[in-house]
Amino acid sequence: MSRRPSSFLLGGRRYSPAASLLLAAPFLLLVTLVFILPLAVLLRESLFVPEPTTAHYARAFAEPVYLRVMLRTLLIAVLVTTLALILAWPLALVMSRSRGLVLGLLAAAVLLPLWTSVLVRTYAWMVLLQRNGLLNQLLQGAGLTSAPVGFLYTQGAVVLAMAHVLLPFMVLPILSALKGIPEDLTRAAQMLGASSWSTFREVTWPLALPGVTSGCLMVFLLALGFFVTPALIGGPQQMMISTLVSQQVREMLDWPFAGALVGILLLFVLAVAVAFKRAVRLDRFVGSA
């Protein structure tokens, strides 16, 4: 008969529940002050200003312009997640099989963007994609185009730049999952006559799937609320819901409607997280003993 633990083990030391709560108090206080409390105030305004109403939420779905923004946000998040997965899988696979200097260089290529400001990376993409940027110069120099191509302020530019910014959040979970796969399993499958594709389909992919789903979930949820990159590279033509919230707060001063947009986004994020938790389970892919 098991008993509930009366203490918490951390770093080889055992702490009582009161001590554990005391250690977590600064973090909990910070999260409450900078996230939970402002969010609660914004959601309260969306429901009770100027009176108890759901009109602000109805407005978000009734007016086509706002509905298009929400659908565009969802589409871009899906495209970014898909592109990040396509780019991250081979990179993580190579990293899992590399050693020494090669692994160090690949790890630096993945981690350096995390240490660089998102704003700096976004401006770098603007320099590359603008009409007189490096990409257009290369295309015209090679004779492939006779005039500058409008890469900037398009959905493709937004997806490409966001996928680059969020790529480490896809690579690292997949790499962790691939590192945890024993080499004996793939070697045994090949010794039993399985082809490379069969080994990938029956062994590598199912065991790496938890890392894939974790990476997809993180990238998708981060892409839903991304602000800097789509605002600068996409412009008004590719407005996403985060830019719309900023516009309602800073330009229109419509805090209740901005709160309604935040509430809709929050509910959708929670629904996606719950759906992933329910639908993606390890025993569905690797079976149970």
Backbone as numpy.savetxt, mean C-alpha at the origin, in Angstrom:
# Nx Ny Nz CAx CAy CAz Cx Cy Cz
-5.38 -28.12 31.28 -6.23 -26.93 31.28 -5.34 -25.69 31.28
-5.51 -24.85 30.25 -4.64 -23.68 30.11 -5.17 -22.51 30.92
-4.26 -21.68 31.36 -4.62 -20.47 32.09 -4.21 -19.25 31.28
-4.95 -18.18 31.47 -4.60 -16.95 30.80 -3.31 -16.40 31.40
-2.41 -15.90 30.54 -1.16 -15.37 31.07 -1.40 -14.12 31.89
-0.74 -14.05 33.03 -0.88 -12.90 33.92 0.26 -11.91 33.76
1.17 -12.16 32.82 2.29 -11.27 32.61 2.66 -11.29 31.13
3.51 -10.35 30.76 3.91 -10.17 29.38 5.42 -10.32 29.27
5.88 -11.15 28.33 7.30 -11.43 28.16 7.85 -10.58 27.04
8.88 -9.79 27.32 9.50 -8.93 26.33 10.99 -8.85 26.60
11.78 -9.21 25.59 13.23 -9.11 25.72 13.79 -9.96 26.83
13.17 -11.10 27.10 13.65 -11.99 28.14 13.20 -11.60 29.54
12.49 -10.49 29.68 11.98 -10.06 30.98 10.47 -10.17 30.99
9.92 -10.49 32.15 8.48 -10.67 32.29 7.89 -9.47 33.01
6.87 -8.86 32.36 6.23 -7.67 32.90 4.78 -7.98 33.27
4.32 -7.36 34.32 2.92 -7.51 34.72 2.04 -6.74 33.75
0.72 -7.02 33.72 -0.18 -6.25 32.83 -0.12 -4.76 33.10
-0.02 -4.34 34.35 0.05 -2.91 34.66 1.32 -2.30 34.10
2.45 -2.99 34.26 3.71 -2.48 33.73 3.69 -2.45 32.20
3.08 -3.46 31.60 2.98 -3.49 30.14 2.15 -2.32 29.64
1.04 -2.05 30.32 0.20 -0.91 29.93 0.94 0.41 30.11
1.73 0.50 31.16 2.51 1.71 31.40 3.55 1.92 30.30
4.19 0.84 29.86 5.17 0.94 28.78 4.52 1.37 27.47
3.29 0.91 27.24 2.59 1.24 25.98 1.87 2.57 26.06
1.80 3.17 27.25 1.02 4.40 27.43 1.49 5.54 26.52
2.80 5.84 26.38 3.20 6.93 25.48 2.73 6.73 24.05
2.87 5.51 23.56 2.42 5.24 22.19 0.90 5.39 22.07
0.16 4.82 23.03 -1.29 4.92 22.98 -1.75 6.37 23.08
-1.08 7.16 23.91 -1.43 8.57 24.04 -1.17 9.32 22.75
-0.03 9.03 22.12 0.30 9.70 20.86 -0.71 9.35 19.77
-1.06 8.07 19.64 -2.03 7.64 18.64 -3.39 8.29 18.90
-3.77 8.38 20.18 -5.06 8.97 20.52 -5.10 10.45 20.15
-4.02 11.17 20.45 -4.00 12.62 20.23 -3.89 13.00 18.75
-3.06 12.26 18.00 -2.79 12.68 16.62 -3.62 11.93 15.59
-4.33 10.87 16.00 -5.09 10.10 15.02 -6.55 9.89 15.45
-6.75 9.23 16.58 -8.11 8.85 16.96 -8.96 10.07 17.27
-8.45 10.99 18.07 -9.24 12.15 18.45 -9.58 13.05 17.26
-8.61 13.45 16.42 -8.98 14.25 15.24 -9.95 13.53 14.31
-9.76 12.22 14.14 -10.67 11.46 13.28 -12.07 11.44 13.87
-12.16 11.27 15.18 -13.48 11.25 15.82 -14.18 12.60 15.68
-13.43 13.69 15.81 -14.02 15.03 15.65 -14.51 15.23 14.22
-13.74 14.79 13.25 -14.13 14.94 11.85 -15.36 14.10 11.53
-15.41 12.89 12.04 -16.58 12.04 11.79 -17.81 12.58 12.51
-17.62 13.18 13.68 -18.76 13.77 14.38 -19.36 14.92 13.57
-18.49 15.75 12.97 -18.99 16.84 12.15 -19.75 16.33 10.94
-19.31 15.21 10.39 -19.99 14.68 9.20 -21.38 14.15 9.52
-21.64 13.84 10.78 -22.93 13.26 11.17 -23.82 14.23 11.95
-23.26 15.26 12.56 -24.04 16.11 13.46 -23.95 17.60 13.15
-23.37 17.98 12.01 -23.29 19.39 11.63 -24.01 19.58 10.30
-24.98 20.51 10.20 -25.44 21.40 11.29 -26.43 20.74 12.24
-26.89 19.52 11.89 -27.82 18.77 12.72 -27.61 17.30 12.42
-28.14 16.39 13.26 -27.96 14.96 12.94 -28.49 14.62 11.56
-27.59 14.19 10.69 -27.97 13.95 9.29 -26.97 13.02 8.63
-27.43 12.36 7.56 -26.56 11.56 6.70 -26.49 12.17 5.30
-26.89 13.44 5.20 -26.94 14.08 3.89 -25.56 14.21 3.27
-24.52 14.40 4.10 -23.18 14.54 3.55 -22.71 13.24 2.91
-23.07 12.11 3.50 -22.71 10.82 2.92 -23.51 10.57 1.64
-24.80 10.94 1.66 -25.63 10.77 0.47 -25.11 11.63 -0.68
-24.62 12.81 -0.36 -24.09 13.71 -1.38 -22.88 13.09 -2.08
-22.04 12.38 -1.35 -20.85 11.78 -1.94 -21.20 10.76 -3.01
-22.34 10.07 -2.85 -22.74 9.06 -3.82 -23.73 9.60 -4.84
-24.39 10.70 -4.52 -25.42 11.24 -5.42 -24.81 12.07 -6.54
-23.74 12.80 -6.27 -23.15 13.67 -7.28 -22.11 12.89 -8.09
-22.25 12.86 -9.41 -21.36 12.04 -10.26 -19.88 12.38 -10.12
-19.57 13.67 -9.90 -18.16 14.05 -9.84 -17.46 13.39 -8.67
-18.13 13.32 -7.53 -17.52 12.68 -6.36 -17.49 11.17 -6.51
-18.50 10.62 -7.14 -18.52 9.17 -7.37 -17.40 8.77 -8.31
-17.13 9.59 -9.31 -16.03 9.30 -10.23 -14.69 9.34 -9.51
-14.54 10.27 -8.59 -13.29 10.36 -7.84 -13.08 9.10 -7.01
-14.14 8.61 -6.35 -14.02 7.41 -5.53 -13.72 6.18 -6.39
-14.38 6.07 -7.54 -14.12 4.94 -8.43 -12.71 5.01 -9.01
-12.25 6.22 -9.33 -10.89 6.39 -9.84 -9.86 6.00 -8.78
-10.14 6.37 -7.54 -9.24 6.00 -6.45 -9.13 4.49 -6.32
-10.26 3.81 -6.39 -10.26 2.35 -6.31 -9.51 1.73 -7.48
-9.74 2.24 -8.69 -9.07 1.69 -9.87 -7.57 1.89 -9.79
-7.13 3.08 -9.41 -5.69 3.35 -9.32 -5.05 2.48 -8.25
-5.73 2.29 -7.12 -5.18 1.43 -6.07 -5.01 -0.01 -6.57
-5.98 -0.51 -7.32 -5.87 -1.86 -7.88 -4.73 -1.96 -8.88
-4.60 -0.95 -9.76 -3.53 -0.96 -10.76 -2.15 -0.85 -10.11
-2.04 -0.01 -9.09 -0.76 0.13 -8.39 -0.38 -1.17 -7.71
-1.34 -1.81 -7.06 -1.06 -3.09 -6.39 -0.63 -4.15 -7.39
-1.32 -4.22 -8.53 -0.97 -5.20 -9.55 0.43 -4.96 -10.11
0.75 -3.70 -10.44 2.06 -3.39 -10.98 3.16 -3.64 -9.95
2.90 -3.27 -8.70 3.89 -3.51 -7.65 4.16 -5.00 -7.47
3.11 -5.82 -7.55 3.30 -7.27 -7.43 4.11 -7.82 -8.59
3.82 -7.34 -9.81 4.56 -7.81 -10.99 6.03 -7.46 -10.88
6.33 -6.28 -10.37 7.72 -5.86 -10.23 8.41 -6.49 -9.03
7.65 -6.71 -7.94 8.25 -7.16 -6.69 8.56 -8.65 -6.69
7.72 -9.47 -7.32 7.93 -10.92 -7.23 9.28 -11.36 -7.78
9.65 -11.01 -9.03 10.97 -11.46 -9.50 12.12 -10.87 -8.68
11.97 -9.61 -8.23 13.01 -9.00 -7.43 13.19 -9.73 -6.10
12.07 -10.03 -5.43 12.15 -10.76 -4.16 12.69 -12.17 -4.36
12.34 -12.79 -5.48 12.83 -14.15 -5.76 14.34 -14.15 -5.96
14.85 -13.16 -6.71 16.29 -13.06 -6.92 17.00 -12.77 -5.60
16.43 -11.87 -4.79 17.04 -11.55 -3.51 17.08 -12.75 -2.58
16.04 -13.58 -2.60 16.00 -14.76 -1.73 17.06 -15.79 -2.10
17.53 -15.73 -3.34 18.53 -16.71 -3.80 19.92 -16.11 -3.92
20.07 -14.84 -3.56 21.36 -14.16 -3.69 22.09 -14.14 -2.35
23.38 -13.93 -2.43 24.21 -13.86 -1.24 25.26 -12.76 -1.45
25.85 -12.33 -0.36 26.99 -11.44 -0.42 26.70 -10.08 -1.03
27.59 -9.65 -1.92 27.52 -8.31 -2.49 26.25 -8.10 -3.30
25.84 -9.10 -4.05 24.64 -8.96 -4.88 23.42 -8.71 -4.01
23.29 -9.48 -2.93 22.16 -9.28 -2.02 22.21 -7.90 -1.38
23.42 -7.45 -1.01 23.55 -6.13 -0.42 23.14 -5.02 -1.36
23.52 -5.14 -2.63 23.16 -4.12 -3.61 21.65 -4.11 -3.87
21.06 -5.29 -3.97 19.61 -5.36 -4.19 18.84 -4.84 -2.99
19.32 -5.18 -1.79 18.65 -4.68 -0.59 18.75 -3.17 -0.49
19.90 -2.62 -0.87 20.05 -1.16 -0.86 19.11 -0.51 -1.87
18.96 -1.14 -3.04 18.06 -0.59 -4.06 16.61 -0.57 -3.57
16.25 -1.54 -2.73 14.89 -1.59 -2.21 14.70 -0.66 -1.03
15.70 -0.59 -0.15 15.55 0.17 1.09 15.82 1.65 0.93
16.69 2.04 0.00 17.03 3.46 -0.16 15.79 4.33 -0.42
14.83 3.88 -1.25 13.63 4.70 -1.42 12.87 4.94 -0.12
12.92 3.98 0.80 12.23 4.18 2.08 12.89 5.27 2.91
14.18 5.52 2.67 14.90 6.54 3.42 14.88 7.89 2.71
14.21 7.95 1.56 14.12 9.19 0.79 12.70 9.74 0.88
12.58 11.03 0.97 11.27 11.67 1.07 10.39 11.32 -0.13
9.12 11.08 0.14 8.16 10.82 -0.95 8.09 12.01 -1.89
8.20 13.21 -1.34 8.15 14.41 -2.16 9.34 14.45 -3.13
10.52 14.06 -2.66 11.70 14.06 -3.52 11.53 13.04 -4.64
11.05 11.87 -4.31 10.85 10.84 -5.34 9.79 11.27 -6.35
8.76 11.95 -5.88 7.71 12.41 -6.78 8.24 13.47 -7.75
9.03 14.41 -7.22 9.61 15.42 -8.10 10.60 14.79 -9.09
11.27 13.74 -8.68 12.17 13.04 -9.61 11.38 12.46 -10.79
10.21 11.89 -10.51 9.37 11.37 -11.59 8.85 12.50 -12.47
8.57 13.66 -11.88 8.13 14.81 -12.68 9.23 15.26 -13.64
10.47 15.23 -13.16 11.60 15.59 -14.03 11.74 14.59 -15.17
11.52 13.33 -14.88 11.65 12.30 -15.91 10.53 12.36 -16.94
9.31 12.68 -16.50 8.14 12.53 -17.36 7.67 13.83 -18.01
8.21 14.97 -17.63 7.73 16.22 -18.21 8.09 16.30 -19.70
7.49 17.27 -20.39 7.60 17.34 -21.85 9.05 17.53 -22.32
9.85 18.21 -21.54 11.27 18.34 -21.89 12.15 17.51 -20.96
11.56 16.46 -20.38 12.27 15.61 -19.44 13.16 14.59 -20.12
13.80 13.78 -19.28 14.78 12.81 -19.79 14.13 11.78 -20.70
12.95 11.29 -20.36 12.30 10.25 -21.17 11.96 10.77 -22.56
11.40 11.97 -22.63 11.08 12.54 -23.94 12.34 12.83 -24.74
13.40 13.26 -24.08 14.65 13.50 -24.79 15.22 12.21 -25.38
15.12 11.11 -24.61 15.61 9.83 -25.12 14.78 9.35 -26.30
13.46 9.50 -26.21 12.59 9.05 -27.30 12.83 9.87 -28.57
12.96 11.18 -28.42 13.21 12.01 -29.60 14.62 11.80 -30.14
15.59 11.60 -29.24 16.94 11.35 -29.70 17.07 10.04 -30.47
16.26 9.04 -30.07 16.28 7.75 -30.77 15.41 7.76 -32.02
14.72 8.87 -32.27 13.87 8.96 -33.46 12.54 8.26 -33.33
12.16 7.87 -32.13 10.89 7.17 -31.93 9.70 8.12 -31.91
9.92 9.36 -31.52 8.87 10.36 -31.53 9.42 11.65 -32.15
8.53 12.38 -32.79 8.93 13.65 -33.41 8.59 14.85 -32.55
7.76 14.65 -31.54 7.36 15.72 -30.65 7.25 15.16 -29.23
7.34 16.03 -28.22 7.23 15.55 -26.84 5.90 14.85 -26.58
5.96 13.78 -25.82 4.76 13.01 -25.45 4.30 13.47 -24.07
3.00 13.64 -23.92 2.46 14.10 -22.64 2.33 12.96 -21.63
3.44 12.56 -21.03 3.39 11.51 -20.02 2.82 12.02 -18.70
3.17 13.26 -18.36 2.77 13.82 -17.07 1.28 14.12 -17.04
0.70 14.09 -15.85 -0.72 14.36 -15.62 -1.62 13.34 -16.32
-1.18 12.09 -16.31 -1.98 10.99 -16.84 -2.11 9.91 -15.77
-3.08 9.03 -15.96 -3.28 7.95 -15.00 -2.10 7.00 -15.00
-1.51 6.75 -16.16 -0.35 5.87 -16.23 0.82 6.41 -15.42
1.04 7.72 -15.49 2.13 8.32 -14.72 1.88 8.19 -13.23
0.63 8.38 -12.81 0.29 8.25 -11.39 0.52 6.83 -10.91
0.07 5.86 -11.68 0.23 4.44 -11.31 1.70 4.07 -11.23
2.49 4.49 -12.22 3.91 4.16 -12.25 4.65 4.76 -11.06
4.42 6.04 -10.79 5.12 6.70 -9.70 4.70 6.13 -8.35
3.41 5.87 -8.15 2.94 5.31 -6.88 3.47 3.89 -6.69
3.52 3.10 -7.75 4.06 1.74 -7.64 5.52 1.77 -7.23
6.28 2.74 -7.76 7.69 2.86 -7.37 7.82 3.24 -5.90
7.00 4.18 -5.45 7.08 4.62 -4.06 6.70 3.50 -3.09
5.69 2.71 -3.46 5.18 1.67 -2.56 5.82 0.30 -2.79
6.74 0.19 -3.74 7.34 -1.11 -4.06 7.98 -1.79 -2.86
8.73 -1.09 -1.98 9.33 -1.80 -0.84 8.31 -2.49 0.06
7.11 -1.95 0.16 6.08 -2.57 1.00 5.55 -3.87 0.40
5.84 -4.09 -0.88 5.48 -5.35 -1.52 6.67 -6.31 -1.50
7.87 -5.80 -1.71 9.04 -6.65 -1.81 9.36 -7.32 -0.47
9.34 -6.54 0.60 9.81 -7.06 1.89 8.95 -8.21 2.42
7.60 -8.14 2.41 6.83 -9.31 2.86 7.03 -10.54 2.00
7.13 -10.35 0.68 7.35 -11.50 -0.20 8.73 -12.10 0.05
9.73 -11.25 0.21 11.08 -11.74 0.50 11.10 -12.52 1.80
10.42 -12.03 2.82 10.38 -12.75 4.10 9.73 -14.12 3.94
8.65 -14.20 3.16 8.00 -15.49 2.94 8.88 -16.44 2.15
9.55 -15.94 1.12 10.43 -16.80 0.31 11.63 -17.29 1.11
12.15 -16.43 2.00 13.27 -16.84 2.84 12.88 -17.96 3.79
11.60 -18.04 4.14 11.14 -19.05 5.07 10.84 -20.40 4.44
10.95 -20.49 3.11 10.69 -21.76 2.42 11.97 -22.60 2.43
11.95 -23.77 3.03 13.16 -24.61 3.04 13.55 -25.02 1.62
14.83 -24.95 1.33 15.30 -25.35 0.01 15.08 -26.84 -0.25
15.00 -27.61 0.82 14.80 -29.06 0.65 13.47 -29.37 -0.03
12.46 -28.51 0.17 11.15 -28.78 -0.43 11.21 -28.67 -1.94
11.78 -27.59 -2.45 11.87 -27.44 -3.90 12.81 -28.48 -4.50
13.89 -28.80 -3.78 14.82 -29.82 -4.28 14.15 -31.19 -4.32
13.35 -31.49 -3.30 12.65 -32.79 -3.29 11.63 -32.87 -4.41
10.92 -31.77 -4.67 9.95 -31.77 -5.76 10.62 -32.02 -7.10
11.78 -31.41 -7.34 12.49 -31.62 -8.59 13.04 -33.04 -8.68
13.49 -33.59 -7.56 13.99 -34.97 -7.58 12.89 -35.97 -7.87
11.65 -35.63 -7.52 10.51 -36.49 -7.79 9.94 -36.31 -9.19
10.61 -35.47 -9.98 10.22 -35.34 -11.38 9.37 -34.13 -11.70
9.14 -33.27 -10.75 8.33 -32.08 -11.01 9.11 -31.08 -11.86
8.43 -30.47 -12.81 9.05 -29.44 -13.63 9.19 -28.15 -12.83
9.91 -27.20 -13.40 10.08 -25.92 -12.70 8.75 -25.23 -12.47
7.85 -25.30 -13.47 6.54 -24.68 -13.32 5.72 -25.40 -12.27
5.76 -26.73 -12.25 5.01 -27.49 -11.24 5.55 -27.22 -9.84
6.86 -27.10 -9.71 7.45 -26.78 -8.41 7.00 -25.40 -7.93
6.97 -24.46 -8.86 6.50 -23.11 -8.50 5.04 -23.14 -8.10
4.21 -23.84 -8.89 2.77 -23.85 -8.66 2.38 -24.61 -7.40
3.05 -25.70 -7.11 2.65 -26.57 -6.01 3.41 -26.31 -4.71
4.60 -25.70 -4.81 5.42 -25.52 -3.60 5.68 -24.05 -3.31
6.36 -23.37 -4.24 6.82 -22.01 -3.96 5.67 -21.04 -3.78
4.74 -21.03 -4.74 3.65 -20.05 -4.68 2.76 -20.24 -3.47
2.29 -21.45 -3.14 1.44 -21.58 -1.95 2.13 -21.15 -0.66
3.43 -21.48 -0.52 4.13 -21.12 0.71 4.46 -19.63 0.77
4.59 -19.00 -0.39 4.88 -17.56 -0.42 3.62 -16.71 -0.40
2.46 -17.34 -0.53 1.22 -16.59 -0.66 0.90 -15.71 0.55
1.18 -16.13 1.78 0.95 -15.21 2.90 1.72 -13.90 2.76
2.97 -13.97 2.29 3.73 -12.75 2.06 3.16 -11.93 0.92
2.70 -12.60 -0.13 2.09 -11.90 -1.26 0.83 -11.16 -0.83
-0.03 -11.84 -0.08 -1.27 -11.20 0.35 -1.01 -10.06 1.33
-0.02 -10.22 2.20 0.33 -9.14 3.12 0.82 -7.92 2.35
1.69 -8.15 1.38 2.19 -7.05 0.57 1.09 -6.37 -0.23
0.21 -7.18 -0.83 -0.90 -6.62 -1.60 -1.82 -5.79 -0.71
-2.10 -6.29 0.48 -2.98 -5.56 1.39 -2.36 -4.23 1.80
-1.08 -4.22 2.14 -0.43 -2.98 2.56 -0.38 -1.97 1.42
0.02 -2.43 0.23 0.13 -1.51 -0.91 -1.25 -0.97 -1.29
-2.25 -1.83 -1.31 -3.60 -1.40 -1.70 -4.15 -0.37 -0.72
-4.02 -0.62 0.57 -4.55 0.31 1.56 -3.78 1.63 1.56
-2.46 1.56 1.39 -1.67 2.79 1.32 -2.01 3.59 0.06
-2.24 2.88 -1.05 -2.57 3.57 -2.30 -3.92 4.27 -2.22
-4.85 3.72 -1.47 -6.17 4.34 -1.34 -6.08 5.74 -0.73
-5.18 5.93 0.21 -5.08 7.22 0.87 -3.88 8.04 0.47
-3.23 7.70 -0.65 -2.03 8.42 -1.06 -2.40 9.83 -1.49
-1.53 10.79 -1.16 -1.86 12.19 -1.42 -0.83 12.90 -2.30
0.44 12.89 -1.91 1.44 13.73 -2.55 1.63 13.36 -4.02
1.88 12.09 -4.30 2.20 11.67 -5.66 1.06 11.91 -6.64
-0.18 11.47 -6.37 -1.25 11.76 -7.33 -1.56 13.24 -7.46
-1.39 14.01 -6.39 -1.68 15.45 -6.45 -0.69 16.17 -7.37
0.59 15.78 -7.34 1.61 16.46 -8.14 1.71 15.90 -9.55
1.65 14.58 -9.68 1.85 13.96 -10.99 0.55 13.84 -11.77
-0.56 13.63 -11.06 -1.84 13.47 -11.75 -2.55 14.78 -12.02
-2.40 15.73 -11.10 -3.08 17.00 -11.28 -4.58 16.87 -11.07
-5.34 17.92 -11.40 -6.80 17.88 -11.20 -7.49 16.79 -12.02
-6.90 16.43 -13.17 -7.54 15.43 -14.03 -7.56 14.05 -13.40
-6.60 13.75 -12.54 -6.50 12.44 -11.90 -6.69 12.56 -10.39
-7.61 13.39 -9.97 -7.85 13.61 -8.55 -8.30 12.33 -7.86
-7.70 12.05 -6.70 -8.09 10.92 -5.88 -8.77 11.44 -4.62
-9.30 10.52 -3.82 -10.14 10.93 -2.71 -9.36 11.73 -1.66
-8.07 11.44 -1.47 -7.29 12.21 -0.50 -7.15 13.66 -0.95
-6.93 13.86 -2.26 -6.84 15.22 -2.79 -8.18 15.93 -2.68
-9.27 15.20 -2.88 -10.61 15.78 -2.75 -10.88 16.21 -1.31
-10.46 15.41 -0.35 -10.62 15.79 1.06 -9.85 17.07 1.36
-8.60 17.13 0.87 -7.80 18.33 1.09 -8.46 19.55 0.45
-9.02 19.37 -0.72 -9.69 20.49 -1.40 -10.89 20.97 -0.61
-11.69 20.04 -0.07 -12.87 20.42 0.69 -12.50 21.14 1.98
-11.38 20.78 2.58 -10.96 21.40 3.84 -10.29 22.74 3.60
-9.38 22.81 2.66 -8.54 24.01 2.49 -9.19 25.07 1.61
-9.94 24.66 0.58 -10.50 25.62 -0.36 -11.98 25.88 -0.13
-12.76 24.81 0.05 -14.20 24.96 0.22 -14.61 25.17 1.67
-13.72 24.85 2.60 -14.00 24.95 4.05 -15.24 24.16 4.44
-15.46 23.07 3.74 -16.63 22.20 4.00 -16.16 21.01 4.84
-15.96 21.23 6.12 -15.47 20.19 7.01 -16.44 19.01 7.14
-17.75 19.22 7.23 -18.66 18.07 7.35 -18.59 17.13 6.15
-18.53 17.70 4.93 -18.45 16.84 3.75 -17.09 16.14 3.68
-16.02 16.85 4.06 -14.70 16.21 4.12 -14.71 15.06 5.11
-15.38 15.25 6.25 -15.51 14.17 7.23 -16.28 12.98 6.67
-17.30 13.26 5.85 -18.06 12.16 5.24 -17.18 11.37 4.28
-16.35 12.06 3.49 -15.43 11.37 2.58 -14.44 10.52 3.36
-13.92 11.06 4.46 -13.00 10.29 5.30 -13.71 9.08 5.89
-14.96 9.26 6.32 -15.72 8.13 6.88 -15.94 7.03 5.86
-16.25 7.42 4.62 -16.45 6.43 3.56 -15.16 5.67 3.29
-14.05 6.41 3.22 -12.76 5.76 2.99 -12.39 4.84 4.14
-12.66 5.27 5.37 -12.34 4.46 6.54 -13.15 3.17 6.54
-14.44 3.27 6.24 -15.29 2.07 6.20 -14.83 1.11 5.12
-14.43 1.64 3.97 -13.97 0.77 2.89 -12.66 0.07 3.27
-11.75 0.81 3.90 -10.48 0.22 4.32 -10.72 -0.89 5.34
-11.59 -0.65 6.30 -11.90 -1.67 7.30 -12.54 -2.89 6.64
-13.43 -2.66 5.66 -14.07 -3.79 4.98 -13.06 -4.62 4.21
-12.12 -3.95 3.54 -11.08 -4.68 2.79 -10.20 -5.49 3.73
-9.82 -4.88 4.86 -8.97 -5.58 5.82 -9.67 -6.81 6.39
-10.95 -6.67 6.73 -11.71 -7.81 7.26 -11.87 -8.88 6.19
-12.13 -8.47 4.95 -12.30 -9.44 3.86 -11.02 -10.23 3.63
-9.88 -9.55 3.66 -8.59 -10.25 3.49 -8.38 -11.24 4.64
-8.71 -10.82 5.84 -8.48 -11.69 6.99 -9.35 -12.95 6.91
-10.57 -12.79 6.42 -11.48 -13.93 6.32 -11.18 -14.83 5.12
-10.83 -14.20 4.00 -10.70 -14.96 2.76 -9.33 -15.58 2.58
-8.29 -14.94 3.08 -6.92 -15.42 2.87 -6.43 -16.10 4.13
-6.44 -17.41 4.11 -5.94 -18.19 5.24 -4.95 -19.21 4.72
-3.92 -19.41 5.48 -2.83 -20.28 5.04 -3.31 -21.70 4.76
-4.26 -22.22 5.57 -4.66 -23.61 5.37 -5.43 -23.82 4.08
-5.92 -22.75 3.44 -6.60 -22.92 2.17 -5.62 -23.25 1.05
-4.35 -22.90 1.25 -3.39 -23.05 0.17 -2.41 -24.19 0.42
-2.06 -24.44 1.66 -1.08 -25.48 1.92 -1.69 -26.70 2.58
-3.00 -26.62 2.89 -3.64 -27.76 3.49 -3.29 -27.91 4.95
-3.86 -28.90 5.56 -3.61 -29.16 6.98 -3.23 -30.61 7.15
-2.41 -30.83 8.17 -1.92 -32.19 8.39 -3.01 -33.06 8.97
